[in-house]
PDB file of C-alpha atoms in Angstrom:
ATOM      1  CA  UNK A   1      25.132   3.279  -2.650  1.00 82.00           C
ATOM      2  CA  UNK A   2      28.983   1.870  -3.123  1.00 85.00           C
ATOM      3  CA  UNK A   3      29.762  -0.133  -0.686  1.00 91.00           C
ATOM      4  CA  UNK A   4      30.587   0.937   3.220  1.00 91.00           C
ATOM      5  CA  UNK A   5      27.957   3.617   2.423  1.00 96.00           C
ATOM      6  CA  UNK A   6      24.442   4.128   4.793  1.00 97.00           C
ATOM      7  CA  UNK A   7      21.199   6.550   3.833  1.00 97.00           C
ATOM      8  CA  UNK A   8      18.601   8.147   5.752  1.00 98.00           C
ATOM      9  CA  UNK A   9      15.208   8.698   4.453  1.00 98.00           C
ATOM     10  CA  UNK A  10      12.124  10.315   5.394  1.00 98.00           C
ATOM     11  CA  UNK A  11       8.972   9.950   2.742  1.00 98.00           C
ATOM     12  CA  UNK A  12       5.053  10.161   2.766  1.00 98.00           C
ATOM     13  CA  UNK A  13       2.031   9.335   0.888  1.00 98.00           C
ATOM     14  CA  UNK A  14      -0.921  11.318   0.788  1.00 98.00           C
ATOM     15  CA  UNK A  15      -4.275   9.873  -1.573  1.00 98.00           C
ATOM     16  CA  UNK A  16      -7.532   9.309  -2.948  1.00 97.00           C
ATOM     17  CA  UNK A  17      -9.510   5.875  -2.798  1.00 95.00           C
ATOM     18  CA  UNK A  18     -12.185   5.984  -4.336  1.00 94.00           C
ATOM     19  CA  UNK A  19     -12.739   3.175  -7.050  1.00 94.00           C
ATOM     20  CA  UNK A  20     -15.730   1.451  -8.006  1.00 88.00           C
ATOM     21  CA  UNK A  21     -17.774   2.342  -4.513  1.00 87.00           C
ATOM     22  CA  UNK A  22     -14.876   2.647  -2.364  1.00 92.00           C
ATOM     23  CA  UNK A  23     -14.921   6.646  -1.341  1.00 96.00           C
ATOM     24  CA  UNK A  24     -12.283   7.581   0.946  1.00 97.00           C
ATOM     25  CA  UNK A  25      -8.687   9.101   1.498  1.00 98.00           C
ATOM     26  CA  UNK A  26      -5.361   7.972   2.797  1.00 98.00           C
ATOM     27  CA  UNK A  27      -2.054   8.522   4.377  1.00 98.00           C
ATOM     28  CA  UNK A  28       1.662   6.899   4.875  1.00 98.00           C
ATOM     29  CA  UNK A  29       4.967   8.482   6.995  1.00 98.00           C
ATOM     30  CA  UNK A  30       8.427   6.582   6.577  1.00 98.00           C
ATOM     31  CA  UNK A  31      11.822   7.120   7.645  1.00 98.00           C
ATOM     32  CA  UNK A  32      14.240   4.666   7.432  1.00 98.00           C
ATOM     33  CA  UNK A  33      17.569   3.551   7.091  1.00 98.00           C
ATOM     34  CA  UNK A  34      20.316   1.628   5.494  1.00 98.00           C
ATOM     35  CA  UNK A  35      24.021   0.684   5.094  1.00 98.00           C
ATOM     36  CA  UNK A  36      25.426  -1.336   1.504  1.00 96.00           C
ATOM     37  CA  UNK A  37      27.542  -4.235   2.920  1.00 96.00           C
ATOM     38  CA  UNK A  38      28.732  -5.223  -1.034  1.00 93.00           C
ATOM     39  CA  UNK A  39      26.598  -9.051  -0.822  1.00 94.00           C
ATOM     40  CA  UNK A  40      23.293  -7.074  -0.414  1.00 96.00           C
ATOM     41  CA  UNK A  41      22.350  -3.519   0.993  1.00 97.00           C
ATOM     42  CA  UNK A  42      19.791  -3.686   3.946  1.00 98.00           C
ATOM     43  CA  UNK A  43      17.100  -1.465   4.656  1.00 98.00           C
ATOM     44  CA  UNK A  44      14.674  -0.845   7.554  1.00 98.00           C
ATOM     45  CA  UNK A  45      12.224   1.051   7.978  1.00 98.00           C
ATOM     46  CA  UNK A  46       9.734   2.448  10.084  1.00 98.00           C
ATOM     47  CA  UNK A  47       6.514   3.832   9.301  1.00 98.00           C
ATOM     48  CA  UNK A  48       2.758   5.128  10.415  1.00 98.00           C
ATOM     49  CA  UNK A  49      -0.417   4.878   7.819  1.00 98.00           C
ATOM     50  CA  UNK A  50      -3.816   5.698   7.982  1.00 98.00           C
ATOM     51  CA  UNK A  51      -6.898   5.792   5.772  1.00 98.00           C
ATOM     52  CA  UNK A  52     -10.518   6.555   6.105  1.00 98.00           C
ATOM     53  CA  UNK A  53     -13.397   5.132   3.985  1.00 97.00           C
ATOM     54  CA  UNK A  54     -17.183   6.414   4.023  1.00 97.00           C
ATOM     55  CA  UNK A  55     -20.048   3.742   3.674  1.00 95.00           C
ATOM     56  CA  UNK A  56     -24.102   3.136   3.271  1.00 93.00           C
ATOM     57  CA  UNK A  57     -25.790   5.609   5.477  1.00 96.00           C
ATOM     58  CA  UNK A  58     -23.171   7.815   6.619  1.00 96.00           C
ATOM     59  CA  UNK A  59     -21.142   4.899   7.960  1.00 98.00           C
ATOM     60  CA  UNK A  60     -17.742   5.083   8.021  1.00 98.00           C
ATOM     61  CA  UNK A  61     -14.188   3.225   8.725  1.00 98.00           C
ATOM     62  CA  UNK A  62     -10.860   4.404   9.983  1.00 98.00           C
ATOM     63  CA  UNK A  63      -7.857   3.037  10.800  1.00 98.00           C
ATOM     64  CA  UNK A  64      -4.559   3.878  11.489  1.00 98.00           C
ATOM     65  CA  UNK A  65      -1.038   1.707  12.276  1.00 98.00           C
ATOM     66  CA  UNK A  66       2.290   1.793  11.945  1.00 98.00           C
ATOM     67  CA  UNK A  67       4.727  -1.391  10.219  1.00 98.00           C
ATOM     68  CA  UNK A  68       8.553  -2.146  10.093  1.00 98.00           C
ATOM     69  CA  UNK A  69       9.540  -3.493   7.025  1.00 98.00           C
ATOM     70  CA  UNK A  70      12.866  -4.805   6.349  1.00 98.00           C
ATOM     71  CA  UNK A  71      14.614  -4.802   2.882  1.00 98.00           C
ATOM     72  CA  UNK A  72      17.666  -6.628   1.131  1.00 98.00           C
ATOM     73  CA  UNK A  73      18.482  -5.590  -2.097  1.00 97.00           C
ATOM     74  CA  UNK A  74      20.985  -8.049  -3.894  1.00 97.00           C
ATOM     75  CA  UNK A  75      23.169  -7.601  -7.121  1.00 95.00           C
ATOM     76  CA  UNK A  76      22.061 -10.757  -9.845  1.00 95.00           C
ATOM     77  CA  UNK A  77      24.454  -9.942 -12.343  1.00 92.00           C
ATOM     78  CA  UNK A  78      25.831  -6.642 -13.761  1.00 90.00           C
ATOM     79  CA  UNK A  79      23.088  -4.018 -13.816  1.00 92.00           C
ATOM     80  CA  UNK A  80      20.512  -7.294 -12.764  1.00 97.00           C
ATOM     81  CA  UNK A  81      18.819  -6.296  -9.002  1.00 96.00           C
ATOM     82  CA  UNK A  82      17.403  -8.296  -7.112  1.00 98.00           C
ATOM     83  CA  UNK A  83      15.445  -7.407  -3.368  1.00 98.00           C
ATOM     84  CA  UNK A  84      13.221  -9.285  -1.188  1.00 98.00           C
ATOM     85  CA  UNK A  85      10.829  -7.430   1.648  1.00 98.00           C
ATOM     86  CA  UNK A  86       8.782  -8.761   4.308  1.00 98.00           C
ATOM     87  CA  UNK A  87       6.763  -6.503   6.826  1.00 98.00           C
ATOM     88  CA  UNK A  88       4.795  -6.534   9.908  1.00 98.00           C
ATOM     89  CA  UNK A  89       1.455  -4.068  10.317  1.00 98.00           C
ATOM     90  CA  UNK A  90      -0.468  -3.117  13.308  1.00 98.00           C
ATOM     91  CA  UNK A  91      -3.292  -1.479  13.874  1.00 98.00           C
ATOM     92  CA  UNK A  92      -6.855  -0.632  14.929  1.00 98.00           C
ATOM     93  CA  UNK A  93     -10.003   0.523  13.230  1.00 98.00           C
ATOM     94  CA  UNK A  94     -12.824   2.590  14.215  1.00 98.00           C
ATOM     95  CA  UNK A  95     -16.410   1.405  12.372  1.00 98.00           C
ATOM     96  CA  UNK A  96     -19.130   3.089  12.597  1.00 98.00           C
ATOM     97  CA  UNK A  97     -21.810   0.863  10.637  1.00 98.00           C
ATOM     98  CA  UNK A  98     -25.255   3.204   9.742  1.00 98.00           C
ATOM     99  CA  UNK A  99     -28.540   1.972   9.320  1.00 97.00           C
ATOM    100  CA  UNK A 100     -32.235   3.268  10.062  1.00 96.00           C
ATOM    101  CA  UNK A 101     -33.952   1.872  12.934  1.00 96.00           C
ATOM    102  CA  UNK A 102     -37.731   2.884  12.461  1.00 95.00           C
ATOM    103  CA  UNK A 103     -37.047   5.868   9.582  1.00 95.00           C
ATOM    104  CA  UNK A 104     -34.344   6.839  11.725  1.00 97.00           C
ATOM    105  CA  UNK A 105     -30.843   7.608  11.204  1.00 97.00           C
ATOM    106  CA  UNK A 106     -28.652   5.524  13.819  1.00 98.00           C
ATOM    107  CA  UNK A 107     -25.363   4.172  14.320  1.00 98.00           C
ATOM    108  CA  UNK A 108     -23.373   0.972  15.969  1.00 98.00           C
ATOM    109  CA  UNK A 109     -19.569   1.157  16.360  1.00 98.00           C
ATOM    110  CA  UNK A 110     -16.994  -1.379  17.502  1.00 98.00           C
ATOM    111  CA  UNK A 111     -12.449  -0.836  17.286  1.00 98.00           C
ATOM    112  CA  UNK A 112     -11.874  -4.461  16.351  1.00 98.00           C
ATOM    113  CA  UNK A 113      -7.061  -4.812  15.682  1.00 98.00           C
ATOM    114  CA  UNK A 114      -6.566  -5.159  12.668  1.00 98.00           C
ATOM    115  CA  UNK A 115      -2.810  -7.417  11.415  1.00 98.00           C
ATOM    116  CA  UNK A 116      -1.392  -7.548   8.612  1.00 98.00           C
ATOM    117  CA  UNK A 117       1.423  -9.888   6.944  1.00 98.00           C
ATOM    118  CA  UNK A 118       3.522  -9.718   4.032  1.00 98.00           C
ATOM    119  CA  UNK A 119       6.158 -10.747   1.358  1.00 98.00           C
ATOM    120  CA  UNK A 120       7.773  -8.913  -1.314  1.00 98.00           C
ATOM    121  CA  UNK A 121      10.385  -9.903  -4.512  1.00 98.00           C
ATOM    122  CA  UNK A 122      11.253  -7.863  -7.248  1.00 98.00           C
ATOM    123  CA  UNK A 123      13.915  -7.891 -10.244  1.00 98.00           C
ATOM    124  CA  UNK A 124      15.039  -4.823 -11.744  1.00 97.00           C
ATOM    125  CA  UNK A 125      17.547  -4.295 -14.838  1.00 96.00           C
ATOM    126  CA  UNK A 126      19.498  -0.899 -14.003  1.00 91.00           C
ATOM    127  CA  UNK A 127      19.459   1.232 -17.213  1.00 84.00           C
ATOM    128  CA  UNK A 128      18.413  -1.869 -19.460  1.00 89.00           C
ATOM    129  CA  UNK A 129      17.837   0.925 -22.067  1.00 90.00           C
ATOM    130  CA  UNK A 130      18.498   4.281 -23.494  1.00 90.00           C
ATOM    131  CA  UNK A 131      15.499   5.311 -25.103  1.00 88.00           C
ATOM    132  CA  UNK A 132      15.021   9.211 -26.524  1.00 86.00           C
ATOM    133  CA  UNK A 133      17.955  10.536 -24.066  1.00 88.00           C
ATOM    134  CA  UNK A 134      15.540   8.614 -21.525  1.00 93.00           C
ATOM    135  CA  UNK A 135      17.288   5.641 -19.115  1.00 94.00           C
ATOM    136  CA  UNK A 136      14.939   2.937 -18.297  1.00 96.00           C
ATOM    137  CA  UNK A 137      14.585   0.152 -16.334  1.00 96.00           C
ATOM    138  CA  UNK A 138      12.096  -2.732 -16.779  1.00 98.00           C
ATOM    139  CA  UNK A 139      11.050  -4.617 -13.497  1.00 98.00           C
ATOM    140  CA  UNK A 140       9.248  -7.738 -12.413  1.00 98.00           C
ATOM    141  CA  UNK A 141       7.157  -7.734  -8.622  1.00 98.00           C
ATOM    142  CA  UNK A 142       5.486 -10.136  -6.691  1.00 98.00           C
ATOM    143  CA  UNK A 143       3.732  -9.484  -3.623  1.00 98.00           C
ATOM    144  CA  UNK A 144       2.231 -11.189  -1.215  1.00 98.00           C
ATOM    145  CA  UNK A 145      -0.259 -10.245   2.249  1.00 98.00           C
ATOM    146  CA  UNK A 146      -2.351 -11.627   4.845  1.00 98.00           C
ATOM    147  CA  UNK A 147      -4.808  -9.378   7.002  1.00 98.00           C
ATOM    148  CA  UNK A 148      -7.090 -10.427   9.749  1.00 98.00           C
ATOM    149  CA  UNK A 149      -9.394  -8.504  10.933  1.00 98.00           C
ATOM    150  CA  UNK A 150     -10.627  -9.153  14.768  1.00 98.00           C
ATOM    151  CA  UNK A 151     -13.751 -10.126  15.800  1.00 98.00           C
ATOM    152  CA  UNK A 152     -15.509  -7.929  17.617  1.00 98.00           C
ATOM    153  CA  UNK A 153     -19.036  -7.302  18.941  1.00 98.00           C
ATOM    154  CA  UNK A 154     -20.536  -3.175  18.105  1.00 98.00           C
ATOM    155  CA  UNK A 155     -22.082  -0.930  21.562  1.00 97.00           C
ATOM    156  CA  UNK A 156     -24.887   1.741  21.283  1.00 97.00           C
ATOM    157  CA  UNK A 157     -27.582   1.689  18.408  1.00 97.00           C
ATOM    158  CA  UNK A 158     -30.138   0.286  18.969  1.00 96.00           C
ATOM    159  CA  UNK A 159     -29.101  -3.068  16.554  1.00 97.00           C
ATOM    160  CA  UNK A 160     -25.502  -3.743  17.481  1.00 98.00           C
ATOM    161  CA  UNK A 161     -24.053  -6.409  15.977  1.00 98.00           C
ATOM    162  CA  UNK A 162     -21.386  -9.461  16.458  1.00 98.00           C
ATOM    163  CA  UNK A 163     -18.278 -10.137  14.007  1.00 98.00           C
ATOM    164  CA  UNK A 164     -16.609 -12.819  13.708  1.00 98.00           C
ATOM    165  CA  UNK A 165     -13.129 -12.382  12.702  1.00 98.00           C
ATOM    166  CA  UNK A 166     -12.047 -11.958   9.029  1.00 97.00           C
ATOM    167  CA  UNK A 167      -9.077 -12.708   7.574  1.00 97.00           C
ATOM    168  CA  UNK A 168      -8.184 -12.141   3.369  1.00 97.00           C
ATOM    169  CA  UNK A 169      -5.029 -12.632   1.413  1.00 97.00           C
ATOM    170  CA  UNK A 170      -4.161 -10.024  -1.668  1.00 98.00           C
ATOM    171  CA  UNK A 171      -1.518 -12.015  -3.745  1.00 98.00           C
ATOM    172  CA  UNK A 172      -0.246  -9.651  -6.679  1.00 98.00           C
ATOM    173  CA  UNK A 173       2.084 -10.126  -9.722  1.00 98.00           C
ATOM    174  CA  UNK A 174       3.207  -6.558 -11.172  1.00 98.00           C
ATOM    175  CA  UNK A 175       5.392  -5.599 -14.284  1.00 98.00           C
ATOM    176  CA  UNK A 176       6.791  -2.336 -14.812  1.00 98.00           C
ATOM    177  CA  UNK A 177       9.345   0.027 -15.950  1.00 97.00           C
ATOM    178  CA  UNK A 178      10.571   3.559 -14.517  1.00 97.00           C
ATOM    179  CA  UNK A 179      12.225   5.606 -16.705  1.00 97.00           C
ATOM    180  CA  UNK A 180      14.665   8.733 -16.160  1.00 96.00           C
ATOM    181  CA  UNK A 181      15.460  11.379 -18.347  1.00 96.00           C
ATOM    182  CA  UNK A 182      17.768  14.781 -17.346  1.00 94.00           C
ATOM    183  CA  UNK A 183      16.610  18.003 -17.581  1.00 93.00           C
ATOM    184  CA  UNK A 184      18.949  20.354 -16.509  1.00 86.00           C
ATOM    185  CA  UNK A 185      19.625  22.115 -13.244  1.00 87.00           C
ATOM    186  CA  UNK A 186      20.654  18.790 -11.199  1.00 87.00           C
ATOM    187  CA  UNK A 187      16.880  17.797 -12.012  1.00 95.00           C
ATOM    188  CA  UNK A 188      15.671  14.602 -13.364  1.00 97.00           C
ATOM    189  CA  UNK A 189      11.856  13.815 -15.043  1.00 98.00           C
ATOM    190  CA  UNK A 190      10.802  10.343 -13.862  1.00 98.00           C
ATOM    191  CA  UNK A 191       7.818   8.353 -14.995  1.00 97.00           C
ATOM    192  CA  UNK A 192       6.510   4.817 -14.947  1.00 97.00           C
ATOM    193  CA  UNK A 193       3.724   2.263 -16.180  1.00 98.00           C
ATOM    194  CA  UNK A 194       3.020  -0.527 -14.730  1.00 98.00           C
ATOM    195  CA  UNK A 195       0.517  -3.283 -15.470  1.00 98.00           C
ATOM    196  CA  UNK A 196      -0.746  -5.517 -11.830  1.00 98.00           C
ATOM    197  CA  UNK A 197      -2.755  -8.469 -12.025  1.00 98.00           C
ATOM    198  CA  UNK A 198      -4.489  -9.525  -8.126  1.00 98.00           C
ATOM    199  CA  UNK A 199      -4.913 -13.124  -7.817  1.00 98.00           C
ATOM    200  CA  UNK A 200      -7.470 -13.450  -5.557  1.00 98.00           C
ATOM    201  CA  UNK A 201     -11.200 -13.920  -7.232  1.00 97.00           C
ATOM    202  CA  UNK A 202     -13.140 -11.863  -4.478  1.00 97.00           C
ATOM    203  CA  UNK A 203     -12.457 -10.837  -0.719  1.00 95.00           C
ATOM    204  CA  UNK A 204     -13.292 -12.765   2.147  1.00 95.00           C
ATOM    205  CA  UNK A 205     -16.480 -13.372   3.951  1.00 96.00           C
ATOM    206  CA  UNK A 206     -18.377 -11.414   6.948  1.00 96.00           C
ATOM    207  CA  UNK A 207     -20.575 -13.276   8.855  1.00 98.00           C
ATOM    208  CA  UNK A 208     -22.063 -13.150  12.429  1.00 98.00           C
ATOM    209  CA  UNK A 209     -25.095 -12.281  14.481  1.00 98.00           C
ATOM    210  CA  UNK A 210     -27.287  -9.052  14.734  1.00 97.00           C
ATOM    211  CA  UNK A 211     -27.543  -9.795  18.773  1.00 96.00           C
ATOM    212  CA  UNK A 212     -31.020 -11.119  19.855  1.00 92.00           C
ATOM    213  CA  UNK A 213     -32.061 -11.891  16.611  1.00 93.00           C
ATOM    214  CA  UNK A 214     -30.243 -13.269  13.937  1.00 96.00           C
ATOM    215  CA  UNK A 215     -27.454 -14.763  12.356  1.00 97.00           C
ATOM    216  CA  UNK A 216     -25.814 -13.411   8.913  1.00 97.00           C
ATOM    217  CA  UNK A 217     -23.302 -14.481   6.186  1.00 97.00           C
ATOM    218  CA  UNK A 218     -22.961 -12.563   3.430  1.00 95.00           C
ATOM    219  CA  UNK A 219     -20.132 -13.271   0.695  1.00 95.00           C
ATOM    220  CA  UNK A 220     -17.094 -11.278  -0.219  1.00 94.00           C
ATOM    221  CA  UNK A 221     -17.019  -8.690  -2.691  1.00 93.00           C
ATOM    222  CA  UNK A 222     -15.816  -9.226  -6.218  1.00 95.00           C
ATOM    223  CA  UNK A 223     -12.245  -7.942  -6.994  1.00 96.00           C
ATOM    224  CA  UNK A 224     -10.965  -5.595 -10.093  1.00 96.00           C
ATOM    225  CA  UNK A 225      -8.048  -7.676 -10.401  1.00 97.00           C
ATOM    226  CA  UNK A 226      -6.063  -6.308 -12.919  1.00 98.00           C
ATOM    227  CA  UNK A 227      -5.411  -2.732 -13.581  1.00 98.00           C
ATOM    228  CA  UNK A 228      -2.739  -0.232 -15.019  1.00 98.00           C
ATOM    229  CA  UNK A 229      -0.170   2.423 -13.274  1.00 98.00           C
ATOM    230  CA  UNK A 230       0.721   5.258 -14.086  1.00 98.00           C
ATOM    231  CA  UNK A 231       3.453   7.591 -12.739  1.00 98.00           C
ATOM    232  CA  UNK A 232       4.743  10.670 -13.330  1.00 98.00           C
ATOM    233  CA  UNK A 233       7.532  13.854 -11.157  1.00 98.00           C
ATOM    234  CA  UNK A 234      10.351  14.916 -10.234  1.00 98.00           C
ATOM    235  CA  UNK A 235      13.561  15.111  -8.241  1.00 98.00           C
ATOM    236  CA  UNK A 236      16.717  15.947  -7.899  1.00 97.00           C
ATOM    237  CA  UNK A 237      18.777  17.510  -5.468  1.00 95.00           C
ATOM    238  CA  UNK A 238      18.019  19.000  -1.908  1.00 96.00           C
ATOM    239  CA  UNK A 239      19.116  19.811   1.403  1.00 95.00           C
ATOM    240  CA  UNK A 240      22.598  17.958   0.908  1.00 94.00           C
ATOM    241  CA  UNK A 241      20.760  14.846  -0.301  1.00 96.00           C
ATOM    242  CA  UNK A 242      17.833  13.963  -3.294  1.00 97.00           C
ATOM    243  CA  UNK A 243      14.317  14.537  -3.601  1.00 98.00           C
ATOM    244  CA  UNK A 244      11.910  13.308  -5.783  1.00 98.00           C
ATOM    245  CA  UNK A 245       7.609  14.080  -5.667  1.00 98.00           C
ATOM    246  CA  UNK A 246       5.438  12.321  -7.985  1.00 98.00           C
ATOM    247  CA  UNK A 247       2.311  12.237  -8.520  1.00 98.00           C
ATOM    248  CA  UNK A 248       0.373   8.379  -9.679  1.00 98.00           C
ATOM    249  CA  UNK A 249      -2.860   7.563 -11.077  1.00 98.00           C
ATOM    250  CA  UNK A 250      -4.547   3.805 -11.661  1.00 98.00           C
ATOM    251  CA  UNK A 251      -7.293   2.658 -13.284  1.00 97.00           C
ATOM    252  CA  UNK A 252     -10.340   0.602 -11.947  1.00 94.00           C
ATOM    253  CA  UNK A 253      -8.726  -1.922  -9.611  1.00 95.00           C
ATOM    254  CA  UNK A 254      -7.936  -3.508  -6.511  1.00 95.00           C
ATOM    255  CA  UNK A 255      -5.835  -0.328  -5.134  1.00 96.00           C
ATOM    256  CA  UNK A 256      -5.713   3.930  -4.146  1.00 96.00           C
ATOM    257  CA  UNK A 257      -6.888   5.928  -7.864  1.00 96.00           C
ATOM    258  CA  UNK A 258      -4.357   8.809  -7.022  1.00 98.00           C
ATOM    259  CA  UNK A 259      -1.854   9.820  -4.744  1.00 98.00           C
ATOM    260  CA  UNK A 260       1.326  11.956  -4.505  1.00 98.00           C
ATOM    261  CA  UNK A 261       4.100  10.426  -2.728  1.00 98.00           C
ATOM    262  CA  UNK A 262       7.306  12.664  -2.276  1.00 98.00           C
ATOM    263  CA  UNK A 263      10.744  11.191  -0.940  1.00 98.00           C
ATOM    264  CA  UNK A 264      14.307  12.433   0.712  1.00 98.00           C
ATOM    265  CA  UNK A 265      17.212  10.416   1.377  1.00 98.00           C
ATOM    266  CA  UNK A 266      20.225  11.606   2.084  1.00 97.00           C
ATOM    267  CA  UNK A 267      23.843   9.111   1.872  1.00 96.00           C
ATOM    268  CA  UNK A 268      26.957   9.412   3.464  1.00 95.00           C
TER     269      UNK A 268
END
């Protein structure tokens, strides 16, 4: 955007999270506003997330929450841009733990709060190369997030348990390229290729007590620390703004395996 210009956007994701032992889906809806002040473009957005994971013995976990994201886009030199951002997310989990009780299916349930905050920094070189009639934009991205699942005590079932609070960190480095190629009639073919690395070797330890019986402690699951992401889609003019639709897929890692991302933005 040019200095003094504003933008409004709507965005949404829907996908599957099925790498390894995981089996679930997730979604996101976002509305945002930005303004270019010259020295920086400032963006603020409000979003809603939801996710579901199936678990052993017909158990499942559902989560839903709301986040606020603030970001500044800063020109560094020529076509080199920097971005710094921060977000907070507040949500709740609806957890149903399934198990066998005297050979019969049984469940215990809990509804703990889930709170997350994160920071992100990014460098992107706009139109760094022009290859095969496509503009190529390399970038490097570093993010850090901390999530806390509150302590809770289950209800119902023959063997409810008390779980201690758990904290998880995710520090990830991404290197990638975006590309855009004119198709004609105002449409662009867009794509991206990204390599990601997570620094944490494993997830958090779980501990607590099966009420009236015994304490327990379980080590966290080892993380799949490296993965690739590929995206392909189209963008063009729509309803007085610009819209994009991109299908994303990843190799096995600590991320969703496939999702569809849609965005519409109007500058004024």
